[in-house]
Amino acid sequence: MNLQEVMQTLESLGTEQARKIYRRHGAVDPMFGVSFAHLGKLQKKIKRDHALAAQLWATGNFDARVLGTMIADPQAMTPAELDRWVKDLEGAPLTDLFGKFAAQTTHARKMREKWMKSKEEFTAQAGWLLLSYAVSGGEDLSDDYLKETLSFIEKHIHGSMNRVRHSMNGVLINIGVHREPLRPLVLATAARIGKVVVDHGETSCETPDAAAYIAKTLAHYAKKKRA
């Protein structure tokens, strides 16, 4: 499929109901409002097409950019291209999907160290998402590095930008779940931090309590292991 064919297909699949839902979650116009079920079918049809992904991203359309993250080739992505995409981020939904894609690239480590320091909310959010994926994916991160990260989160989380707070909390949770030796430190840190308040817009979404979420996740893993 070429760009025109994809855009026409996306437009035909969009609904006002989906547009309303996406906007409530922080997605930014222009958008068609295409369900993820339809996007998934398009992804299977197109498979990998990095050139088309770049063209879709350049449209500025939310649905096109979401599909772009689904068909782009992580191995073909350059640091310069990642930087161009991250600067275009508007809203948490696209940032979440971009972060999931960027974590698959060979430049994830380099980019997260850069983006986490950004003064732009969604760039910084993407950086913290990359760190969260690194922890959950088993990247070889030293205990000293993660201890420094926990100290930084404790000191800065409440004063950080809205969605950055949410992603920092996600890093805290993933260290607690995946790095057992550091779990007592994570729980102590979470207790000192207390409730993390994040504005999730006109939705029922909440930023989870780290200690409770860690306990729930570990219980789920234990149940799966016994099954």
Short mmCIF file of C-alpha atoms in Angstrom, two decimals:
data_model
loop_
_atom_site.label_atom_id
_atom_site.label_comp_id
_atom_site.label_asym_id
_atom_site.label_seq_id
_atom_site.Cartn_x
_atom_site.Cartn_y
_atom_site.Cartn_z
CA MET A 1 0.00 0.00 0.00
CA ASN A 2 1.20 3.53 -0.69
CA LEU A 3 0.64 6.59 1.47
CA GLN A 4 -2.51 7.75 -0.32
CA GLU A 5 -4.11 4.31 -0.10
CA VAL A 6 -3.33 4.01 3.60
CA MET A 7 -4.64 7.48 4.43
CA GLN A 8 -7.86 6.84 2.50
CA THR A 9 -8.29 3.53 4.33
CA LEU A 10 -7.68 5.14 7.72
CA GLU A 11 -10.20 7.89 6.97
CA SER A 12 -12.83 5.33 5.97
CA LEU A 13 -12.31 3.40 9.22
CA GLY A 14 -12.52 6.38 11.57
CA THR A 15 -15.48 6.98 13.88
CA GLU A 16 -16.58 9.91 16.01
CA GLN A 17 -16.89 7.62 19.04
CA ALA A 18 -13.24 6.61 18.76
CA ARG A 19 -12.18 10.22 18.27
CA LYS A 20 -13.97 11.19 21.49
CA ILE A 21 -12.30 8.38 23.42
CA TYR A 22 -8.83 9.18 22.09
CA ARG A 23 -9.23 12.88 22.86
CA ARG A 24 -10.28 12.11 26.42
CA HIS A 25 -7.05 10.15 26.83
CA GLY A 26 -4.97 13.03 25.53
CA ALA A 27 -4.65 12.34 21.80
CA VAL A 28 -4.35 15.47 19.68
CA ASP A 29 -6.04 16.28 16.35
CA PRO A 30 -5.91 15.80 13.45
CA MET A 31 -7.18 12.24 13.73
CA PHE A 32 -9.66 9.92 12.07
CA GLY A 33 -10.42 7.80 15.13
CA VAL A 34 -9.44 4.32 13.96
CA SER A 35 -9.81 1.44 16.39
CA PHE A 36 -6.74 -0.55 17.37
CA ALA A 37 -8.44 -3.66 16.00
CA HIS A 38 -8.48 -2.08 12.53
CA LEU A 39 -4.95 -0.73 12.96
CA GLY A 40 -3.79 -4.24 13.86
CA LYS A 41 -5.32 -5.63 10.67
CA LEU A 42 -3.59 -2.96 8.62
CA GLN A 43 -0.30 -3.74 10.33
CA LYS A 44 -0.64 -7.41 9.39
CA LYS A 45 -1.39 -6.46 5.80
CA ILE A 46 1.50 -4.00 5.44
CA LYS A 47 3.98 -5.79 7.74
CA ARG A 48 7.28 -3.82 7.90
CA ASP A 49 7.59 -0.77 5.68
CA HIS A 50 9.97 1.78 7.15
CA ALA A 51 9.70 4.26 4.29
CA LEU A 52 5.91 4.24 4.52
CA ALA A 53 6.12 4.61 8.31
CA ALA A 54 8.17 7.78 7.87
CA GLN A 55 5.62 9.14 5.41
CA LEU A 56 2.77 8.35 7.79
CA TRP A 57 4.54 10.09 10.65
CA ALA A 58 5.12 13.18 8.51
CA THR A 59 1.36 13.63 7.97
CA GLY A 60 0.91 14.73 11.59
CA ASN A 61 -2.26 12.63 11.79
CA PHE A 62 -2.66 10.71 15.06
CA ASP A 63 -3.90 7.46 13.50
CA ALA A 64 -1.24 7.60 10.79
CA ARG A 65 1.47 8.09 13.38
CA VAL A 66 0.16 5.23 15.51
CA LEU A 67 0.26 2.94 12.48
CA GLY A 68 3.73 4.30 11.72
CA THR A 69 5.02 3.04 15.07
CA MET A 70 3.52 -0.37 14.24
CA ILE A 71 5.11 -0.84 10.81
CA ALA A 72 8.44 1.00 11.24
CA ASP A 73 11.58 -1.12 11.34
CA PRO A 74 13.39 -0.70 14.70
CA GLN A 75 16.66 -1.81 13.11
CA ALA A 76 16.41 0.86 10.41
CA MET A 77 15.68 3.70 12.81
CA THR A 78 18.53 6.17 13.25
CA PRO A 79 19.17 8.40 16.27
CA ALA A 80 18.41 11.45 14.13
CA GLU A 81 15.07 9.98 13.07
CA LEU A 82 14.20 9.07 16.66
CA ASP A 83 14.98 12.64 17.70
CA ARG A 84 12.75 14.00 14.93
CA TRP A 85 9.86 11.77 15.96
CA VAL A 86 10.17 12.46 19.68
CA LYS A 87 10.00 16.21 19.06
CA ASP A 88 6.64 15.72 17.34
CA LEU A 89 5.01 13.96 20.30
CA GLU A 90 1.79 15.49 21.56
CA GLY A 91 -0.20 13.67 24.20
CA ALA A 92 0.39 10.59 26.31
CA PRO A 93 -1.23 7.94 24.04
CA LEU A 94 1.15 8.47 21.13
CA THR A 95 4.10 8.87 23.50
CA ASP A 96 3.32 5.48 25.07
CA LEU A 97 3.25 3.80 21.65
CA PHE A 98 6.37 5.59 20.46
CA GLY A 99 8.18 4.55 23.63
CA LYS A 100 7.24 0.91 23.05
CA PHE A 101 8.65 1.12 19.52
CA ALA A 102 11.78 3.09 20.44
CA ALA A 103 12.63 0.50 23.11
CA GLN A 104 13.12 -2.05 20.31
CA THR A 105 15.77 0.03 18.55
CA THR A 106 19.51 -0.38 19.01
CA HIS A 107 19.72 3.26 20.13
CA ALA A 108 17.33 2.97 23.08
CA ARG A 109 20.00 3.29 25.76
CA LYS A 110 21.60 6.35 24.19
CA MET A 111 18.28 8.07 23.56
CA ARG A 112 16.85 7.49 27.03
CA GLU A 113 19.83 9.09 28.74
CA LYS A 114 19.31 12.13 26.54
CA TRP A 115 15.51 12.32 26.64
CA MET A 116 15.13 11.81 30.38
CA LYS A 117 16.85 15.18 30.90
CA SER A 118 14.53 17.02 28.51
CA LYS A 119 12.40 19.99 29.59
CA GLU A 120 9.72 18.88 27.11
CA GLU A 121 7.10 16.76 28.89
CA PHE A 122 6.56 14.07 26.29
CA THR A 123 10.22 13.77 25.36
CA ALA A 124 11.08 13.22 29.01
CA GLN A 125 8.17 10.80 29.35
CA ALA A 126 9.55 8.81 26.42
CA GLY A 127 12.96 8.68 28.07
CA TRP A 128 11.57 7.30 31.31
CA LEU A 129 9.47 4.81 29.36
CA LEU A 130 12.65 3.53 27.71
CA LEU A 131 14.24 3.02 31.11
CA SER A 132 11.14 1.18 32.31
CA TYR A 133 11.32 -1.16 29.30
CA ALA A 134 15.04 -1.66 29.91
CA VAL A 135 14.38 -2.81 33.48
CA SER A 136 11.48 -5.10 32.58
CA GLY A 137 13.39 -6.45 29.57
CA GLY A 138 16.34 -7.54 31.68
CA GLU A 139 18.95 -5.08 30.43
CA ASP A 140 22.19 -5.31 32.39
CA LEU A 141 21.75 -2.25 34.59
CA SER A 142 23.96 -2.10 37.67
CA ASP A 143 22.50 -1.96 41.17
CA ASP A 144 24.39 1.29 41.74
CA TYR A 145 22.78 2.86 38.68
CA LEU A 146 19.32 1.77 39.77
CA LYS A 147 19.92 2.97 43.33
CA GLU A 148 20.88 6.37 41.95
CA THR A 149 17.74 6.30 39.83
CA LEU A 150 15.57 5.52 42.85
CA SER A 151 17.17 8.39 44.76
CA PHE A 152 16.54 10.73 41.81
CA ILE A 153 12.90 9.64 41.54
CA GLU A 154 12.32 10.16 45.25
CA LYS A 155 13.81 13.64 45.10
CA HIS A 156 12.18 14.84 41.88
CA ILE A 157 8.97 12.90 41.15
CA HIS A 158 6.53 15.30 42.79
CA GLY A 159 8.08 18.30 41.05
CA SER A 160 8.28 16.70 37.62
CA MET A 161 5.94 17.26 34.70
CA ASN A 162 2.59 15.47 34.72
CA ARG A 163 3.20 12.45 32.50
CA VAL A 164 6.82 12.23 33.59
CA ARG A 165 5.57 11.53 37.12
CA HIS A 166 3.54 8.63 35.77
CA SER A 167 6.50 7.15 33.90
CA MET A 168 8.84 7.61 36.87
CA ASN A 169 6.33 5.68 38.95
CA GLY A 170 6.41 2.95 36.29
CA VAL A 171 10.19 2.71 36.59
CA LEU A 172 9.84 2.43 40.37
CA ILE A 173 7.36 -0.43 39.93
CA ASN A 174 9.47 -2.29 37.39
CA ILE A 175 12.59 -2.14 39.54
CA GLY A 176 10.53 -3.52 42.42
CA VAL A 177 9.10 -6.33 40.30
CA HIS A 178 12.19 -7.35 38.33
CA ARG A 179 15.11 -6.63 40.66
CA GLU A 180 14.42 -8.66 43.81
CA PRO A 181 17.58 -7.57 45.72
CA LEU A 182 16.46 -3.94 45.37
CA ARG A 183 12.82 -4.60 46.27
CA PRO A 184 13.11 -3.56 49.95
CA LEU A 185 14.73 -0.29 48.88
CA VAL A 186 12.01 0.27 46.27
CA LEU A 187 9.25 -0.29 48.83
CA ALA A 188 10.92 2.03 51.33
CA THR A 189 11.33 4.65 48.61
CA ALA A 190 7.70 4.31 47.54
CA ALA A 191 6.55 4.73 51.14
CA ARG A 192 8.49 7.97 51.48
CA ILE A 193 7.19 9.24 48.13
CA GLY A 194 3.58 8.56 49.01
CA LYS A 195 0.73 9.10 46.56
CA VAL A 196 1.76 10.18 43.07
CA VAL A 197 -0.84 12.54 41.64
CA VAL A 198 -1.17 12.58 37.84
CA ASP A 199 -3.84 14.26 35.72
CA HIS A 200 -5.17 11.60 33.35
CA GLY A 201 -7.66 13.93 31.71
CA GLU A 202 -11.32 13.01 31.36
CA THR A 203 -10.72 9.33 32.07
CA SER A 204 -10.98 6.90 34.96
CA CYS A 205 -7.27 6.02 34.63
CA GLU A 206 -5.13 6.33 37.74
CA THR A 207 -1.43 6.16 38.47
CA PRO A 208 -1.11 3.04 40.63
CA ASP A 209 0.29 2.88 44.14
CA ALA A 210 3.73 1.38 43.56
CA ALA A 211 3.83 -0.98 46.55
CA ALA A 212 0.35 -2.35 45.91
CA TYR A 213 1.02 -2.80 42.21
CA ILE A 214 4.31 -4.61 42.86
CA ALA A 215 2.58 -6.98 45.27
CA LYS A 216 -0.25 -7.62 42.81
CA THR A 217 2.15 -8.30 39.94
CA LEU A 218 4.32 -10.67 41.96
CA ALA A 219 1.22 -12.56 43.12
CA HIS A 220 0.12 -12.89 39.49
CA TYR A 221 3.53 -14.22 38.45
CA ALA A 222 3.51 -16.72 41.32
CA LYS A 223 0.05 -17.95 40.34
CA LYS A 224 1.14 -18.42 36.72
CA LYS A 225 4.22 -20.33 37.85
CA ARG A 226 2.11 -22.74 39.92
CA ALA A 227 -0.37 -23.32 37.08
#
